[in-house]
Short mmCIF file of C-alpha atoms and ligand atoms in Angstrom, two decimals:
data_model
loop_
_atom_site.label_atom_id
_atom_site.label_comp_id
_atom_site.label_asym_id
_atom_site.label_seq_id
_atom_site.Cartn_x
_atom_site.Cartn_y
_atom_site.Cartn_z
CA UNK A 246 -0.16 0.05 -0.04
CA UNK A 247 1.35 3.20 -0.97
CA UNK A 248 -1.49 5.41 -0.45
CA UNK A 249 -0.69 6.85 3.06
CA UNK A 250 0.57 9.96 3.59
CA UNK A 251 0.17 11.29 0.33
CA UNK A 252 -0.80 14.92 0.51
CA UNK A 253 -3.65 16.67 -1.56
CA UNK A 254 -3.82 20.00 -1.78
CA UNK A 255 -7.00 22.13 -2.06
CA UNK A 256 -7.49 25.67 -3.26
CA UNK A 257 -10.68 26.81 -1.38
CA UNK A 258 -11.70 25.61 2.02
CA UNK A 259 -15.28 25.91 2.02
CA UNK A 260 -17.93 23.22 2.76
CA UNK A 261 -17.12 21.10 -0.24
CA UNK A 262 -13.50 21.18 0.53
CA UNK A 263 -14.64 20.10 4.08
CA UNK A 264 -16.40 17.11 2.71
CA UNK A 265 -13.52 16.29 0.26
CA UNK A 266 -11.44 16.28 3.09
CA UNK A 267 -13.36 13.80 4.91
CA UNK A 268 -13.22 11.14 2.13
CA UNK A 269 -9.30 12.12 1.64
CA UNK A 270 -8.90 10.94 5.07
CA UNK A 271 -10.48 7.71 4.49
CA UNK A 272 -8.01 6.77 1.87
CA UNK A 273 -5.36 7.66 4.53
CA UNK A 274 -4.18 10.67 2.77
CA UNK A 275 -3.65 14.24 4.23
CA UNK A 276 -5.12 17.52 3.05
CA UNK A 277 -3.42 20.86 2.99
CA UNK A 278 -5.95 23.74 2.38
CA UNK A 279 -5.64 27.30 1.46
CA UNK A 280 -8.61 29.83 2.07
CA UNK A 281 -8.59 33.28 3.13
CA UNK A 282 -11.12 33.00 5.99
CA UNK A 283 -9.09 31.49 9.01
CA UNK A 284 -12.47 30.13 10.11
CA UNK A 285 -13.50 28.36 6.79
CA UNK A 286 -15.33 25.13 7.36
CA UNK A 287 -12.05 23.25 6.10
CA UNK A 288 -9.98 24.98 8.88
CA UNK A 289 -11.43 22.45 11.55
CA UNK A 290 -10.60 19.33 9.45
CA UNK A 291 -7.44 19.89 7.21
CA UNK A 292 -4.05 18.56 8.02
CA UNK A 293 -2.50 21.69 7.46
CA UNK A 294 -4.46 25.01 6.72
CA UNK A 295 -2.95 28.02 4.94
CA UNK A 296 -4.77 31.31 5.83
CA UNK A 297 -4.00 33.54 2.49
CA UNK A 298 -5.68 35.59 -0.30
CA UNK A 299 -6.17 33.72 -3.78
CA UNK A 300 -4.10 36.64 -4.93
CA UNK A 301 -1.03 35.45 -2.72
CA UNK A 302 0.96 33.74 -5.38
CA UNK A 303 3.53 32.70 -2.53
CA UNK A 304 0.92 30.87 -0.61
CA UNK A 305 -0.63 29.21 -3.60
CA UNK A 306 2.72 28.04 -4.31
CA UNK A 307 3.55 26.87 -0.73
CA UNK A 308 0.23 24.76 -1.23
CA UNK A 309 1.35 22.90 -4.43
CA UNK A 310 4.85 22.66 -3.18
CA UNK A 311 3.49 20.47 -0.05
CA UNK A 312 1.04 18.33 -2.29
CA UNK A 313 1.43 15.45 -4.24
CA UNK A 314 -1.40 16.74 -6.30
CA UNK A 315 -3.62 19.45 -6.37
CA UNK A 316 -7.38 20.40 -6.77
CA UNK A 317 -9.70 23.26 -6.53
CA UNK A 318 -13.17 24.14 -4.99
CA UNK A 319 -13.10 27.76 -5.52
CA UNK A 320 -13.24 28.67 -9.04
CA UNK A 321 -11.69 32.21 -9.23
CA UNK A 322 -8.06 31.74 -8.89
CA UNK A 323 -6.64 34.06 -11.40
CA UNK A 324 -5.91 32.10 -14.82
CA UNK A 325 -2.10 33.51 -15.03
CA UNK A 326 -1.35 32.23 -11.87
CA UNK A 327 -3.00 28.87 -12.45
CA UNK A 328 -0.94 28.43 -15.55
CA UNK A 329 2.32 29.36 -13.92
CA UNK A 330 1.60 26.78 -11.03
CA UNK A 331 0.12 24.08 -13.66
CA UNK A 332 3.39 24.24 -15.26
CA UNK A 333 5.45 23.00 -12.42
CA UNK A 334 2.91 21.31 -10.17
CA UNK A 335 0.49 18.59 -10.24
CA UNK A 336 -2.82 20.08 -10.67
CA UNK A 337 -4.28 16.79 -11.81
CA UNK A 338 -7.35 18.13 -13.50
CA UNK A 339 -5.37 20.63 -15.31
CA UNK A 340 -6.50 24.29 -15.38
CA UNK A 341 -8.59 24.10 -18.67
CA UNK A 342 -11.86 23.34 -17.14
CA UNK A 343 -11.29 25.70 -14.30
CA UNK A 344 -10.39 28.71 -16.90
CA UNK A 345 -13.22 27.66 -19.33
CA UNK A 346 -15.69 28.07 -16.47
CA UNK A 347 -14.43 31.54 -15.41
CA UNK A 348 -16.25 33.15 -18.10
CA UNK A 349 -19.81 32.89 -18.83
CA UNK A 350 -19.20 33.75 -22.73
CA UNK A 351 -16.07 31.28 -23.08
CA UNK A 352 -17.86 28.96 -21.21
CA UNK A 353 -21.06 28.78 -23.49
CA UNK A 354 -18.91 28.74 -26.62
CA UNK A 355 -16.98 26.11 -25.35
CA UNK A 356 -19.82 24.03 -24.43
CA UNK A 357 -21.34 24.53 -28.12
CA UNK A 358 -17.82 23.79 -29.65
CA UNK A 359 -18.14 20.62 -27.95
CA UNK A 360 -21.79 19.46 -28.87
CA UNK A 361 -24.03 20.91 -26.11
CA UNK A 362 -26.66 23.29 -26.92
CA UNK A 363 -27.03 26.51 -24.93
CA UNK A 364 -29.80 29.01 -24.80
CA UNK A 365 -28.77 31.49 -27.46
CA UNK A 366 -26.81 34.40 -26.23
CA UNK A 367 -24.92 37.65 -27.36
CA UNK A 368 -21.87 39.17 -25.93
CA UNK A 369 -22.75 42.67 -24.18
CA UNK A 370 -20.62 45.44 -23.00
CA UNK A 371 -22.00 48.46 -24.17
CA UNK A 372 -25.82 50.09 -24.77
CA UNK A 373 -25.39 49.32 -28.30
CA UNK A 374 -24.79 45.76 -27.67
CA UNK A 375 -27.66 45.50 -25.23
CA UNK A 376 -30.02 46.91 -28.21
CA UNK A 377 -28.58 44.21 -30.67
CA UNK A 378 -29.08 41.64 -28.07
CA UNK A 379 -32.76 42.14 -27.30
CA UNK A 380 -33.32 42.78 -30.90
CA UNK A 381 -31.94 39.72 -31.51
CA UNK A 382 -33.29 37.51 -28.82
CA UNK A 383 -36.35 39.36 -27.85
CA UNK A 384 -38.28 39.33 -24.61
CA UNK A 385 -37.80 38.02 -22.01
CA UNK A 386 -34.06 37.67 -21.88
CA UNK A 387 -31.55 37.95 -18.79
CA UNK A 388 -28.48 39.89 -18.70
CA UNK A 389 -25.55 38.21 -16.92
CA UNK A 390 -21.85 39.43 -16.07
CA UNK A 391 -19.13 37.24 -17.95
CA UNK A 392 -17.28 36.99 -14.64
CA UNK A 393 -17.61 36.52 -10.67
CA UNK A 394 -21.18 35.67 -11.12
CA UNK A 395 -22.91 32.87 -8.98
CA UNK A 396 -26.19 32.14 -7.33
CA UNK A 397 -28.02 34.69 -9.29
CA UNK A 398 -25.67 37.66 -8.47
CA UNK A 399 -24.96 40.20 -11.50
CA UNK A 400 -27.84 39.17 -13.18
CA UNK A 401 -30.95 41.19 -14.58
CA UNK A 402 -34.24 39.79 -15.95
CA UNK A 403 -35.35 41.76 -18.69
CA UNK A 404 -38.97 41.35 -19.32
CA UNK A 405 -39.51 44.51 -21.18
CA UNK A 406 -38.01 47.70 -22.52
CA UNK A 407 -38.40 49.03 -19.00
CA UNK A 408 -35.93 46.71 -17.52
CA UNK A 409 -33.39 47.69 -19.93
CA UNK A 410 -32.07 50.79 -17.51
CA UNK A 411 -31.55 48.03 -15.08
CA UNK A 412 -28.52 47.13 -17.09
CA UNK A 413 -27.04 50.27 -17.31
CA UNK A 414 -24.87 50.06 -14.13
CA UNK A 415 -23.09 47.00 -15.89
CA UNK A 416 -22.02 49.01 -18.96
CA UNK A 417 -18.41 48.85 -19.44
CA UNK A 418 -18.15 45.38 -17.70
CA UNK A 419 -18.04 42.14 -19.98
CA UNK A 420 -21.42 40.82 -20.15
CA UNK A 421 -23.66 38.31 -21.79
CA UNK A 422 -27.46 38.46 -22.65
CA UNK A 423 -29.14 35.11 -22.98
CA UNK A 424 -32.38 33.99 -24.35
CA UNK A 425 -34.87 33.21 -21.61
CA UNK A 426 -35.48 29.49 -21.56
CA UNK A 427 -38.92 28.81 -20.37
CA UNK A 428 -37.63 25.39 -18.68
CA UNK A 429 -39.83 22.64 -17.27
CA UNK A 430 -36.92 21.86 -14.71
CA UNK A 431 -33.45 22.37 -13.79
CA UNK A 432 -31.27 19.32 -13.48
CA UNK A 433 -27.31 18.66 -12.95
CA UNK A 434 -24.96 15.84 -13.79
CA UNK A 435 -21.77 15.24 -12.08
CA UNK A 436 -19.27 13.16 -13.80
CA UNK A 437 -15.68 11.94 -12.88
CA UNK A 438 -13.36 11.06 -15.70
CA UNK A 439 -10.03 9.38 -15.51
CA UNK A 440 -7.74 8.10 -18.12
CA UNK A 441 -9.33 4.99 -18.21
CA UNK A 442 -13.15 5.45 -17.63
CA UNK A 443 -15.82 7.74 -16.72
CA UNK A 444 -18.72 7.52 -14.21
CA UNK A 445 -21.90 9.58 -13.96
CA UNK A 446 -23.77 9.97 -10.70
CA UNK A 447 -27.70 9.96 -10.84
CA UNK A 448 -29.25 13.20 -12.39
CA UNK A 449 -30.74 15.52 -9.72
CA UNK A 450 -33.63 17.91 -10.48
CA UNK A 451 -32.78 21.16 -8.67
CA UNK A 452 -35.09 23.78 -7.37
CA UNK A 453 -33.77 27.30 -6.67
CA UNK A 454 -35.02 29.81 -4.39
CA UNK A 455 -33.61 33.45 -4.61
CA UNK A 456 -31.44 32.01 -7.26
CA UNK A 457 -29.77 29.48 -4.67
CA UNK A 458 -30.06 25.93 -4.72
CA UNK A 459 -32.89 24.85 -2.53
CA UNK A 460 -33.63 21.24 -3.13
CA UNK A 461 -32.37 18.54 -5.22
CA UNK A 462 -34.58 15.70 -5.82
CA UNK A 463 -33.26 12.02 -6.97
CA UNK A 464 -34.54 10.52 -9.22
CA UNK A 465 -35.05 13.50 -11.30
CA UNK A 466 -38.41 12.41 -12.72
CA UNK A 467 -37.44 12.56 -16.31
CA UNK A 468 -37.90 9.89 -18.62
CA UNK A 469 -35.04 7.37 -18.52
CA UNK A 470 -34.06 7.67 -22.03
CA UNK A 471 -33.58 11.73 -21.86
CA UNK A 472 -31.72 10.92 -18.58
CA UNK A 473 -29.40 8.69 -20.41
CA UNK A 474 -28.96 11.33 -23.42
CA UNK A 475 -28.25 14.16 -20.97
CA UNK A 476 -25.66 11.78 -19.31
CA UNK A 477 -24.20 10.75 -22.79
CA UNK A 478 -23.76 14.33 -23.84
CA UNK A 479 -22.15 15.13 -20.85
CA UNK A 480 -19.73 12.41 -21.05
CA UNK A 481 -19.14 12.83 -24.61
CA UNK A 482 -18.50 16.88 -23.91
CA UNK A 483 -15.79 16.07 -21.60
CA UNK A 484 -13.90 13.75 -23.87
CA UNK A 485 -14.34 16.06 -26.38
CA UNK A 486 -13.03 19.08 -24.66
CA UNK A 487 -10.37 16.86 -22.98
CA UNK A 488 -11.53 17.42 -19.18
CA UNK A 489 -10.30 15.18 -16.69
CA UNK A 490 -11.37 14.94 -12.81
CA UNK A 491 -14.85 16.00 -11.54
CA UNK A 492 -17.26 18.26 -13.57
CA UNK A 493 -20.90 19.33 -12.82
CA UNK A 494 -23.12 20.49 -15.41
CA UNK A 495 -26.20 22.11 -15.00
CA UNK A 496 -29.02 22.05 -17.41
CA UNK A 497 -32.20 23.54 -18.36
CA UNK A 498 -34.96 20.97 -19.59
CA UNK A 499 -37.86 21.89 -21.71
CA UNK A 500 -39.65 18.64 -23.58
CA UNK A 501 -36.95 16.71 -24.74
CA UNK A 502 -34.42 19.19 -25.35
CA UNK A 503 -31.96 20.13 -22.79
CA UNK A 504 -29.63 23.43 -22.85
CA UNK A 505 -26.27 23.70 -20.91
CA UNK A 506 -26.49 26.55 -18.51
CA UNK A 507 -23.05 26.49 -16.84
CA UNK A 508 -20.27 24.03 -15.09
CA UNK A 509 -18.23 23.52 -12.24
CA UNK A 510 -15.04 21.37 -12.26
CA UNK A 511 -15.36 20.80 -8.65
CA UNK A 512 -17.62 18.88 -6.62
CA UNK A 513 -21.17 20.61 -6.41
CA UNK A 514 -23.72 21.45 -3.82
CA UNK A 515 -26.07 19.48 -6.03
CA UNK A 516 -24.30 16.27 -5.43
CA UNK A 517 -24.30 16.39 -1.53
CA UNK A 518 -27.08 13.67 -1.74
CA UNK A 519 -24.33 11.14 -3.10
CA UNK A 520 -23.04 11.15 0.35
CA UNK A 521 -26.18 8.79 1.86
CA UNK A 522 -27.78 8.33 -1.32
CA UNK A 523 -25.43 6.43 -3.48
CA UNK A 524 -23.22 3.72 -3.21
CA UNK A 525 -20.20 6.05 -3.52
CA UNK A 526 -20.34 9.85 -3.45
CA UNK A 527 -18.67 12.56 -5.43
CA UNK A 528 -15.97 13.48 -3.00
CA UNK A 529 -14.77 9.82 -2.93
CA UNK A 530 -14.70 9.40 -6.68
CA UNK A 531 -12.71 12.80 -6.99
CA UNK A 532 -10.38 11.47 -4.39
CA UNK A 533 -9.94 8.30 -6.24
CA UNK A 534 -9.29 10.33 -9.35
CA UNK A 535 -6.67 12.30 -7.43
CA UNK A 536 -4.91 9.52 -6.11
CA UNK A 537 -4.90 7.18 -9.26
CA UNK A 538 -7.36 4.46 -7.86
CA UNK A 539 -10.06 3.10 -10.30
CA UNK A 540 -13.36 4.83 -10.45
CA UNK A 541 -16.57 3.21 -9.09
CA UNK A 542 -19.82 3.56 -11.01
CA UNK A 543 -22.24 4.88 -8.42
CA UNK A 544 -25.84 3.30 -7.87
CA UNK A 545 -28.78 5.03 -6.15
CA UNK A 546 -29.65 3.50 -2.95
CA UNK A 547 -32.98 5.19 -2.56
CA UNK A 548 -35.11 7.93 -3.37
CA UNK A 549 -33.54 11.59 -1.76
CA UNK A 550 -34.29 14.92 -1.53
CA UNK A 551 -31.46 17.43 -0.25
CA UNK A 552 -32.34 20.57 1.48
CA UNK A 553 -29.85 23.24 1.90
CA UNK A 554 -29.96 24.94 5.10
CA UNK A 555 -29.73 28.73 4.26
CA UNK A 556 -29.33 31.37 6.90
CA UNK A 557 -31.72 31.30 9.27
CA UNK A 558 -33.01 27.80 7.95
CA UNK A 559 -30.88 26.69 10.85
CA UNK A 560 -33.98 27.03 12.93
CA UNK A 561 -35.24 23.61 11.14
CA UNK A 562 -32.44 21.48 12.67
CA UNK A 563 -33.91 20.38 15.89
CA UNK A 564 -37.40 19.80 14.15
CA UNK A 565 -35.35 17.35 11.66
CA UNK A 566 -33.57 15.84 14.59
CA UNK A 567 -36.59 15.62 16.39
CA UNK A 568 -38.68 13.75 13.39
CA UNK A 569 -36.07 11.48 12.27
CA UNK A 570 -36.03 9.10 14.85
CA UNK A 571 -39.83 8.55 14.59
CA UNK A 572 -39.63 8.55 10.70
CA UNK A 573 -36.65 6.01 10.88
CA UNK A 574 -38.58 3.76 13.16
CA UNK A 575 -41.95 4.05 11.06
CA UNK A 576 -40.97 4.17 7.60
CA UNK A 577 -37.37 3.56 6.94
CA UNK A 578 -36.63 7.37 6.22
CA UNK A 579 -33.55 9.24 7.60
CA UNK A 580 -32.67 12.86 7.58
CA UNK A 581 -28.76 13.23 7.66
CA UNK A 582 -27.83 16.59 9.22
CA UNK A 583 -24.65 18.25 7.92
CA UNK A 584 -23.75 21.68 9.72
CA UNK A 585 -20.57 23.31 8.17
CA UNK A 586 -19.36 25.19 11.49
CA UNK A 587 -20.05 28.90 10.23
CA UNK A 588 -20.55 30.97 12.63
CA UNK A 589 -22.57 33.85 11.29
CA UNK A 590 -26.09 32.47 9.69
CA UNK A 591 -26.18 35.78 7.25
CA UNK A 592 -29.48 35.63 5.10
CA UNK A 593 -29.08 33.07 2.45
CA UNK A 594 -25.82 31.90 3.40
CA UNK A 595 -25.08 28.23 3.09
CA UNK A 596 -24.97 26.90 6.70
CA UNK A 597 -25.76 23.41 6.31
CA UNK A 598 -27.78 20.66 4.45
CA UNK A 599 -30.11 17.80 5.30
CA UNK A 600 -30.13 14.68 2.87
CA UNK A 601 -33.66 12.83 3.50
CA UNK A 602 -33.23 9.10 2.18
CA UNK A 603 -36.03 7.10 1.09
CA UNK A 604 -38.12 10.06 0.57
CA UNK A 605 -39.96 11.41 -2.35
CA UNK A 606 -40.54 14.70 -3.42
CA UNK A 607 -44.25 14.39 -2.60
CA UNK A 608 -43.45 13.18 0.82
CA UNK A 609 -41.19 15.69 1.66
CA UNK A 610 -43.92 18.47 0.91
CA UNK A 611 -45.87 16.21 3.08
CA UNK A 612 -43.31 16.37 5.54
CA UNK A 613 -42.54 19.91 5.83
CA UNK A 614 -46.39 20.67 6.18
CA UNK A 615 -47.11 18.14 8.68
CA UNK A 616 -43.76 17.49 10.59
CA UNK A 617 -41.92 20.98 10.45
CA UNK A 618 -44.34 23.49 9.87
CA UNK A 619 -46.99 22.33 12.65
CA UNK A 620 -44.60 22.36 15.24
P1 LIG B 623 -27.04 31.07 -12.96
O1 LIG B 623 -26.41 32.10 -12.28
O2 LIG B 623 -26.81 31.23 -14.74
O3 LIG B 623 -27.28 29.61 -12.61
O4 LIG B 623 -28.81 31.66 -12.82
C1 LIG B 623 -29.31 31.67 -11.77
C2 LIG B 623 -30.83 30.81 -12.30
O5 LIG B 623 -31.31 31.71 -12.97
C3 LIG B 623 -30.85 29.67 -12.76
O6 LIG B 623 -30.92 28.65 -11.80
C4 LIG B 623 -32.20 29.81 -13.57
O7 LIG B 623 -33.23 29.39 -12.62
C5 LIG B 623 -32.31 31.11 -13.64
N1 LIG B 623 -32.00 31.37 -15.36
C6 LIG B 623 -30.31 31.74 -15.49
N2 LIG B 623 -30.45 31.87 -16.96
C7 LIG B 623 -31.79 31.63 -17.54
C8 LIG B 623 -32.42 31.43 -18.86
N3 LIG B 623 -31.29 31.43 -19.91
N4 LIG B 623 -33.75 31.07 -18.90
C9 LIG B 623 -34.11 31.01 -17.79
N5 LIG B 623 -33.82 31.16 -16.50
C10 LIG B 623 -32.60 31.22 -16.38
#
């Protein structure tokens, strides 16, 4: 056994990193993590924690030097820093997927170039661009900043001419305007690709609240044939783009069509359910990839609902705890509560999540109505 004491470096120390470190430890490896926040979730579990800004090149290099292999859970590390580090250290996923995901325009062009359909889009930096975009795409459409947007930040829904003024503050900033897709649902697929194999996790249907993921529901409820098509397109995309490691793609689904919305080359919030819901989880398979071990194809163990605990949703935790025992005994349902150890429950901040296993969406709705709200 040569696994022990390999060091895995992680750029970013949030909850995704924290759950990854737990899996890294289960393989007897160690984790060194860099994050600007000394109290970030990983600070409690990492074997070594570097408190430094993502702009601190020397600190990034110190992490790489310490590591046998490096990965990332934060997407916005400067591209030129990454190029330099990638040339000298083992950033096993490479930097291409990260680079491609850092800019919405590049991301969409890249998706189209490698066989995935997107909503139609037009690059937009000026008033003239915006007018042209609206003429081409019609109403409604959506303006998004090209970089640093997440969870609905830096976006304007343009329903009519009256909304155009809301884009004005962004003029001068590179942006993109997209056709509005009146989708039936949003889903995501997580895939892990090594040089020998590609595995995909069961597709989750995602419901957002205030632009942030609220629920992931598995099975997604899509036709099996459509699920198979979405998975196959995702795998083909990774192969054509030459990506290795983990990738999550979020799609809009309308009828039998699916549109790439965005991607993240890291573990994803919509894959938290895999920890208890699948025979292997996204963090474990990423660890296997990083350590050069064979990947395992995941199987869904039961229907699941993952609920994000945002900000003051923390009040629900004791109620879940109270209810779980009863459900476990009576109906074989369980709730697995994960708290990230963040001190301040700021509004909409991701504080933790709960995965309910052996539970369908309808049962979850009923559960919230009768067990949570009535107490
Ligand atoms: P994003 O940051 O791109 O994931 O957008 C946040 C949320 O806005 C998505 O999860 C969708 O619910 C919605 N949205 C974004 N782009 C579109 C679009 N082109 N058509 C319809 N809804 C969209």
